[in-house]
PDB file of C-alpha atoms and ligand atoms in Angstrom:
ATOM      1  CA  MET A1485      21.512   4.839   2.107  1.00 86.00           C
ATOM      2  CA  THR A1486      20.528   1.836   4.108  1.00 95.00           C
ATOM      3  CA  ILE A1487      21.046  -1.902   3.569  1.00 98.00           C
ATOM      4  CA  ARG A1488      17.686  -3.524   4.185  1.00 98.00           C
ATOM      5  CA  PRO A1489      17.197  -7.209   5.270  1.00 98.00           C
ATOM      6  CA  ILE A1490      16.277  -9.520   2.384  1.00 98.00           C
ATOM      7  CA  LEU A1491      13.273 -11.848   3.075  1.00 97.00           C
ATOM      8  CA  VAL A1492      13.951 -15.594   2.656  1.00 94.00           C
ATOM      9  CA  ALA A1493      11.387 -18.205   1.429  1.00 94.00           C
ATOM     10  CA  PRO A1494       8.966 -19.393   2.743  1.00 91.00           C
ATOM     11  CA  ASP A1495       8.311 -15.903   4.307  1.00 95.00           C
ATOM     12  CA  PRO A1496       4.681 -15.144   3.471  1.00 97.00           C
ATOM     13  CA  ARG A1497       5.436 -11.546   2.597  1.00 98.00           C
ATOM     14  CA  LEU A1498       7.188 -12.862  -0.601  1.00 98.00           C
ATOM     15  CA  LYS A1499       3.703 -13.901  -1.840  1.00 98.00           C
ATOM     16  CA  ALA A1500       2.387 -10.313  -1.789  1.00 98.00           C
ATOM     17  CA  VAL A1501       1.171  -8.824  -5.061  1.00 98.00           C
ATOM     18  CA  ALA A1502       2.740  -5.357  -5.204  1.00 98.00           C
ATOM     19  CA  LYS A1503       0.813  -2.128  -5.957  1.00 98.00           C
ATOM     20  CA  ASP A1504       1.633   0.397  -8.634  1.00 98.00           C
ATOM     21  CA  VAL A1505       3.613   3.474  -7.491  1.00 98.00           C
ATOM     22  CA  ALA A1506       1.378   6.522  -7.740  1.00 98.00           C
ATOM     23  CA  LYS A1507       4.221   9.014  -8.082  1.00 98.00           C
ATOM     24  CA  VAL A1508       8.039   8.703  -8.297  1.00 98.00           C
ATOM     25  CA  ASP A1509       8.788  11.133  -5.515  1.00 98.00           C
ATOM     26  CA  GLY A1510      11.559  11.496  -2.954  1.00 98.00           C
ATOM     27  CA  GLU A1511      10.372   8.591  -0.836  1.00 98.00           C
ATOM     28  CA  ILE A1512      10.433   6.240  -3.870  1.00 98.00           C
ATOM     29  CA  ARG A1513      13.899   7.512  -4.866  1.00 98.00           C
ATOM     30  CA  THR A1514      15.103   6.661  -1.281  1.00 98.00           C
ATOM     31  CA  LEU A1515      13.658   3.244  -1.611  1.00 98.00           C
ATOM     32  CA  ILE A1516      15.481   2.877  -4.996  1.00 98.00           C
ATOM     33  CA  ASP A1517      18.767   3.918  -3.477  1.00 98.00           C
ATOM     34  CA  ASP A1518      18.324   1.592  -0.486  1.00 98.00           C
ATOM     35  CA  MET A1519      17.421  -1.349  -2.819  1.00 98.00           C
ATOM     36  CA  LEU A1520      20.553  -0.701  -4.978  1.00 98.00           C
ATOM     37  CA  GLU A1521      22.735  -0.631  -1.811  1.00 97.00           C
ATOM     38  CA  THR A1522      21.068  -3.856  -0.577  1.00 98.00           C
ATOM     39  CA  MET A1523      21.470  -5.632  -3.982  1.00 98.00           C
ATOM     40  CA  TYR A1524      25.211  -4.725  -4.297  1.00 96.00           C
ATOM     41  CA  ASP A1525      25.818  -5.694  -0.692  1.00 97.00           C
ATOM     42  CA  ALA A1526      24.263  -9.083  -1.329  1.00 97.00           C
ATOM     43  CA  ASP A1527      26.241  -9.641  -4.662  1.00 95.00           C
ATOM     44  CA  GLY A1528      22.876  -9.849  -6.617  1.00 97.00           C
ATOM     45  CA  ILE A1529      22.197  -8.727 -10.122  1.00 97.00           C
ATOM     46  CA  GLY A1530      18.528  -7.791  -9.342  1.00 98.00           C
ATOM     47  CA  LEU A1531      16.143  -7.001  -6.444  1.00 98.00           C
ATOM     48  CA  ALA A1532      12.407  -6.387  -6.271  1.00 99.00           C
ATOM     49  CA  ALA A1533      10.899  -4.229  -3.517  1.00 98.00           C
ATOM     50  CA  VAL A1534       8.777  -7.230  -2.401  1.00 98.00           C
ATOM     51  CA  GLN A1535      12.018  -8.964  -1.310  1.00 98.00           C
ATOM     52  CA  ILE A1536      12.575  -6.271   1.299  1.00 98.00           C
ATOM     53  CA  GLY A1537       8.969  -6.469   2.456  1.00 98.00           C
ATOM     54  CA  ILE A1538       7.752  -3.418   0.459  1.00 98.00           C
ATOM     55  CA  ALA A1539       4.769  -4.311  -1.745  1.00 98.00           C
ATOM     56  CA  GLN A1540       5.358  -1.598  -4.362  1.00 98.00           C
ATOM     57  CA  ARG A1541       6.146  -2.169  -8.051  1.00 98.00           C
ATOM     58  CA  VAL A1542       9.848  -1.228  -8.052  1.00 99.00           C
ATOM     59  CA  ILE A1543      12.785  -3.209  -9.357  1.00 98.00           C
ATOM     60  CA  VAL A1544      16.521  -2.480  -9.410  1.00 98.00           C
ATOM     61  CA  MET A1545      19.045  -4.294 -11.532  1.00 98.00           C
ATOM     62  CA  ASP A1546      22.768  -4.375 -12.596  1.00 98.00           C
ATOM     63  CA  ILE A1547      23.743  -7.149 -14.950  1.00 96.00           C
ATOM     64  CA  ASP A1548      26.885  -5.330 -16.094  1.00 91.00           C
ATOM     65  CA  GLN A1549      28.922  -5.018 -12.887  1.00 85.00           C
ATOM     66  CA  LYS A1550      32.538  -5.099 -13.972  1.00 81.00           C
ATOM     67  CA  ASP A1551      35.816  -4.061 -12.313  1.00 80.00           C
ATOM     68  CA  GLY A1552      34.017  -2.268  -9.521  1.00 81.00           C
ATOM     69  CA  LYS A1553      31.990  -0.182 -12.027  1.00 91.00           C
ATOM     70  CA  ASN A1554      28.314  -0.181 -11.622  1.00 93.00           C
ATOM     71  CA  ASN A1555      25.557   0.157 -14.235  1.00 95.00           C
ATOM     72  CA  PRO A1556      22.338   0.374 -12.213  1.00 97.00           C
ATOM     73  CA  ARG A1557      18.910   0.068 -13.909  1.00 98.00           C
ATOM     74  CA  VAL A1558      15.653   1.038 -12.265  1.00 98.00           C
ATOM     75  CA  PHE A1559      12.081  -0.094 -13.268  1.00 98.00           C
ATOM     76  CA  VAL A1560       9.040   1.448 -11.711  1.00 99.00           C
ATOM     77  CA  ASN A1561       5.589   0.061 -12.629  1.00 98.00           C
ATOM     78  CA  PRO A1562       7.102  -2.268 -15.262  1.00 98.00           C
ATOM     79  CA  LYS A1563       4.792  -3.967 -17.794  1.00 98.00           C
ATOM     80  CA  ILE A1564       5.691  -6.580 -20.394  1.00 98.00           C
ATOM     81  CA  VAL A1565       3.805  -5.372 -23.516  1.00 98.00           C
ATOM     82  CA  TRP A1566       5.184  -8.063 -25.875  1.00 98.00           C
ATOM     83  CA  ALA A1567       6.898 -11.417 -25.319  1.00 98.00           C
ATOM     84  CA  SER A1568       8.344 -13.681 -28.026  1.00 98.00           C
ATOM     85  CA  GLU A1569       6.949 -17.167 -28.643  1.00 98.00           C
ATOM     86  CA  ALA A1570      10.546 -18.411 -28.676  1.00 98.00           C
ATOM     87  CA  LEU A1571      11.715 -19.500 -25.260  1.00 98.00           C
ATOM     88  CA  ALA A1572      15.126 -19.420 -23.651  1.00 98.00           C
ATOM     89  CA  THR A1573      16.542 -21.354 -20.656  1.00 98.00           C
ATOM     90  CA  PHE A1574      18.642 -19.671 -17.976  1.00 97.00           C
ATOM     91  CA  GLU A1575      20.075 -21.099 -14.791  1.00 98.00           C
ATOM     92  CA  GLU A1576      18.516 -18.814 -12.152  1.00 98.00           C
ATOM     93  CA  GLY A1577      19.276 -18.010  -8.563  1.00 97.00           C
ATOM     94  CA  CYS A1578      17.439 -15.809  -6.107  1.00 98.00           C
ATOM     95  CA  LEU A1579      18.608 -13.831  -2.971  1.00 98.00           C
ATOM     96  CA  SER A1580      15.370 -14.979  -1.343  1.00 97.00           C
ATOM     97  CA  VAL A1581      16.005 -18.634  -2.139  1.00 95.00           C
ATOM     98  CA  PRO A1582      19.735 -18.831  -1.221  1.00 93.00           C
ATOM     99  CA  GLU A1583      22.055 -21.449  -2.602  1.00 90.00           C
ATOM    100  CA  ILE A1584      19.473 -22.975  -4.999  1.00 93.00           C
ATOM    101  CA  TRP A1585      20.203 -22.682  -8.784  1.00 95.00           C
ATOM    102  CA  GLU A1586      17.895 -24.250 -11.357  1.00 95.00           C
ATOM    103  CA  ASP A1587      17.178 -23.940 -15.123  1.00 96.00           C
ATOM    104  CA  VAL A1588      14.026 -21.913 -15.870  1.00 97.00           C
ATOM    105  CA  GLU A1589      12.399 -21.486 -19.319  1.00 97.00           C
ATOM    106  CA  ARG A1590      10.920 -18.039 -20.231  1.00 98.00           C
ATOM    107  CA  PRO A1591      10.233 -15.977 -23.345  1.00 98.00           C
ATOM    108  CA  ALA A1592      13.528 -15.241 -25.064  1.00 98.00           C
ATOM    109  CA  ARG A1593      12.693 -11.677 -26.057  1.00 98.00           C
ATOM    110  CA  ILE A1594      10.456  -9.089 -24.386  1.00 98.00           C
ATOM    111  CA  ARG A1595       9.399  -5.503 -24.697  1.00 98.00           C
ATOM    112  CA  ALA A1596       8.687  -3.625 -21.494  1.00 98.00           C
ATOM    113  CA  GLU A1597       7.318  -0.284 -20.501  1.00 98.00           C
ATOM    114  CA  TYR A1598       8.175   1.317 -17.160  1.00 98.00           C
ATOM    115  CA  LEU A1599       9.014   4.618 -15.418  1.00 98.00           C
ATOM    116  CA  GLY A1600      12.626   5.353 -14.731  1.00 98.00           C
ATOM    117  CA  ARG A1601      14.075   6.980 -11.530  1.00 97.00           C
ATOM    118  CA  ASP A1602      13.121  10.380 -12.942  1.00 97.00           C
ATOM    119  CA  GLY A1603       9.470   9.187 -13.325  1.00 98.00           C
ATOM    120  CA  LYS A1604       9.624   9.413 -17.120  1.00 98.00           C
ATOM    121  CA  GLN A1605       8.053   6.736 -19.243  1.00 98.00           C
ATOM    122  CA  GLN A1606      10.568   4.346 -20.951  1.00 98.00           C
ATOM    123  CA  THR A1607      10.446   1.405 -23.354  1.00 98.00           C
ATOM    124  CA  LEU A1608      12.967  -1.396 -23.425  1.00 98.00           C
ATOM    125  CA  GLU A1609      13.578  -4.322 -25.844  1.00 98.00           C
ATOM    126  CA  ALA A1610      15.547  -7.077 -24.149  1.00 98.00           C
ATOM    127  CA  ASP A1611      16.943 -10.494 -24.700  1.00 98.00           C
ATOM    128  CA  GLY A1612      19.517 -12.637 -22.964  1.00 98.00           C
ATOM    129  CA  LEU A1613      20.178 -12.169 -19.183  1.00 98.00           C
ATOM    130  CA  LEU A1614      18.429  -8.709 -19.143  1.00 98.00           C
ATOM    131  CA  ALA A1615      15.158 -10.279 -20.390  1.00 98.00           C
ATOM    132  CA  ASP A1616      15.478 -13.268 -18.032  1.00 98.00           C
ATOM    133  CA  CYS A1617      16.355 -11.173 -14.995  1.00 98.00           C
ATOM    134  CA  LEU A1618      13.588  -8.633 -15.650  1.00 98.00           C
ATOM    135  CA  GLN A1619      11.031 -11.410 -15.937  1.00 98.00           C
ATOM    136  CA  HIS A1620      12.334 -13.028 -12.716  1.00 98.00           C
ATOM    137  CA  GLU A1621      12.056  -9.688 -10.897  1.00 98.00           C
ATOM    138  CA  MET A1622       8.603  -8.943 -12.372  1.00 98.00           C
ATOM    139  CA  ASP A1623       7.453 -12.337 -10.972  1.00 98.00           C
ATOM    140  CA  HIS A1624       8.533 -11.178  -7.532  1.00 98.00           C
ATOM    141  CA  LEU A1625       6.092  -8.208  -7.917  1.00 98.00           C
ATOM    142  CA  ASN A1626       3.350 -10.727  -8.412  1.00 98.00           C
ATOM    143  CA  GLY A1627       4.306 -12.968  -5.457  1.00 98.00           C
ATOM    144  CA  ILE A1628       5.957 -15.599  -7.690  1.00 98.00           C
ATOM    145  CA  LEU A1629       9.385 -17.217  -6.993  1.00 98.00           C
ATOM    146  CA  PHE A1630      11.558 -18.916  -9.704  1.00 98.00           C
ATOM    147  CA  ILE A1631      11.047 -22.211  -7.862  1.00 97.00           C
ATOM    148  CA  ASP A1632       7.316 -21.899  -8.621  1.00 97.00           C
ATOM    149  CA  HIS A1633       8.291 -22.552 -12.315  1.00 97.00           C
ATOM    150  CA  LEU A1634       9.893 -25.870 -11.375  1.00 96.00           C
ATOM    151  CA  SER A1635       8.204 -29.326 -11.296  1.00 96.00           C
ATOM    152  CA  ARG A1636       6.586 -30.184  -7.991  1.00 95.00           C
ATOM    153  CA  LEU A1637       9.340 -32.573  -7.188  1.00 95.00           C
ATOM    154  CA  LYS A1638      12.204 -30.080  -7.926  1.00 93.00           C
ATOM    155  CA  ARG A1639      10.391 -27.391  -5.868  1.00 93.00           C
ATOM    156  CA  SER A1640       9.959 -29.577  -2.867  1.00 93.00           C
ATOM    157  CA  ILE A1641      13.562 -30.642  -3.063  1.00 93.00           C
ATOM    158  CA  ALA A1642      14.605 -26.891  -3.151  1.00 91.00           C
ATOM    159  CA  LEU A1643      12.288 -25.984  -0.214  1.00 90.00           C
ATOM    160  CA  ARG A1644      13.658 -28.966   1.857  1.00 91.00           C
ATOM    161  CA  LYS A1645      17.217 -27.745   1.062  1.00 91.00           C
ATOM    162  CA  LEU A1646      16.253 -24.273   2.240  1.00 90.00           C
ATOM    163  CA  ALA A1647      14.708 -25.456   5.460  1.00 90.00           C
ATOM    164  CA  LYS A1648      17.798 -27.668   6.177  1.00 91.00           C
ATOM    165  CA  ALA A1649      20.127 -24.630   5.509  1.00 86.00           C
ATOM    166  CA  LYS A1650      17.980 -22.467   7.837  1.00 85.00           C
ATOM    167  CA  ARG A1651      18.089 -25.168  10.611  1.00 88.00           C
ATOM    168  CA  LEU A1652      21.954 -25.532  10.310  1.00 88.00           C
ATOM    169  CA  LYS A1653      22.240 -21.656  10.441  1.00 83.00           C
ATOM    170  CA  GLU A1654      20.148 -21.547  13.647  1.00 84.00           C
ATOM    171  CA  THR A1655      21.875 -24.522  15.405  1.00 85.00           C
ATOM    172  CA  GLY A1656      25.346 -23.549  14.211  1.00 73.00           C
TER     173      GLY A1656
HETATM  174  O1  K1U B2452      16.937 -12.348  -5.785  1.00 73.73           O
HETATM  175  C1  K1U B2452      16.837 -11.882  -6.956  1.00 73.73           C
HETATM  176  O2  K1U B2452      15.830 -11.713  -7.497  1.00 73.73           O
HETATM  177  C2  K1U B2452      18.139 -11.500  -7.647  1.00 73.73           C
HETATM  178  C3  K1U B2452      18.718 -12.612  -8.446  1.00 73.73           C
HETATM  179  C4  K1U B2452      18.475 -12.302  -9.918  1.00 73.73           C
HETATM  180  C5  K1U B2452      18.591 -13.409 -10.912  1.00 73.73           C
HETATM  181  C6  K1U B2452      19.783 -14.151 -11.023  1.00 73.73           C
HETATM  182  C7  K1U B2452      19.941 -15.099 -12.055  1.00 73.73           C
HETATM  183  C8  K1U B2452      18.946 -15.240 -12.975  1.00 73.73           C
HETATM  184  C9  K1U B2452      17.789 -14.387 -12.882  1.00 73.73           C
HETATM  185  C10 K1U B2452      17.690 -13.535 -11.843  1.00 73.73           C
HETATM  186  C11 K1U B2452      20.169 -12.765  -8.133  1.00 73.73           C
HETATM  187  O3  K1U B2452      20.887 -11.712  -8.206  1.00 73.73           O
HETATM  188  S1  K1U B2452      20.809 -14.208  -7.573  1.00 73.73           S
HETATM  189  C12 K1U B2452      22.545 -13.878  -7.265  1.00 73.73           C
HETATM  190  C13 K1U B2452      23.390 -13.849  -8.537  1.00 73.73           C
HETATM  191  O4  K1U B2452      22.878 -13.796  -9.616  1.00 73.73           O
HETATM  192  C14 K1U B2452      24.861 -13.930  -8.340  1.00 73.73           C
HETATM  193  C15 K1U B2452      25.407 -14.001  -7.088  1.00 73.73           C
HETATM  194  C16 K1U B2452      26.822 -14.075  -6.958  1.00 73.73           C
HETATM  195  C17 K1U B2452      27.555 -14.117  -8.090  1.00 73.73           C
HETATM  196  C18 K1U B2452      27.056 -14.094  -9.360  1.00 73.73           C
HETATM  197  C19 K1U B2452      25.592 -14.018  -9.478  1.00 73.73           C
HETATM  198 ZN1   ZN B2453      14.576 -13.502  -7.017  1.00 73.73          ZN
END
């Protein structure tokens, strides 16, 4: 398994709209394994293939990491087939927008259809962090970052903070 570099905004590759996976084959399973390794290495709870520069509709997630025990989830070609009118607010972060955390409002409950690691069709009803994280990751597959949900002012403050952190990293 390989840890892949995670793209950081404003990298234009994060704006790509990912394509459906035609077949969950060995190549896709290697991508899934590399994404899980990359997500755990970065202390994330989710990762979309777009974040490592691969424009395919693949997401990995683990919102239940506890005491060194992993509970990985895999979503290939996910689709939200129902979303509640009720909204919920979560403070979100993103491995592609480091050190920025902001409240984002999204549907509180969703039903999603997707393929698992074995290529079999699955349905999931989710609320709480699972629903929020899945919507955040599905946004990545459509070239959308969580800061795109913020007001113009908050987004420009976030982008300026990111640029400053990048400058500091480069100049030491
Ligand atoms: O970059 C990503 O898409 C992953 C992102 C997922 C996410 C987090 C919070 C709300 C919605 C979606 C992250 O994993 S950010 C890192 C993170 O959550 C975390 C890092 C260190 C400690 C605890 C949490
Ligand atoms: Zn993200």
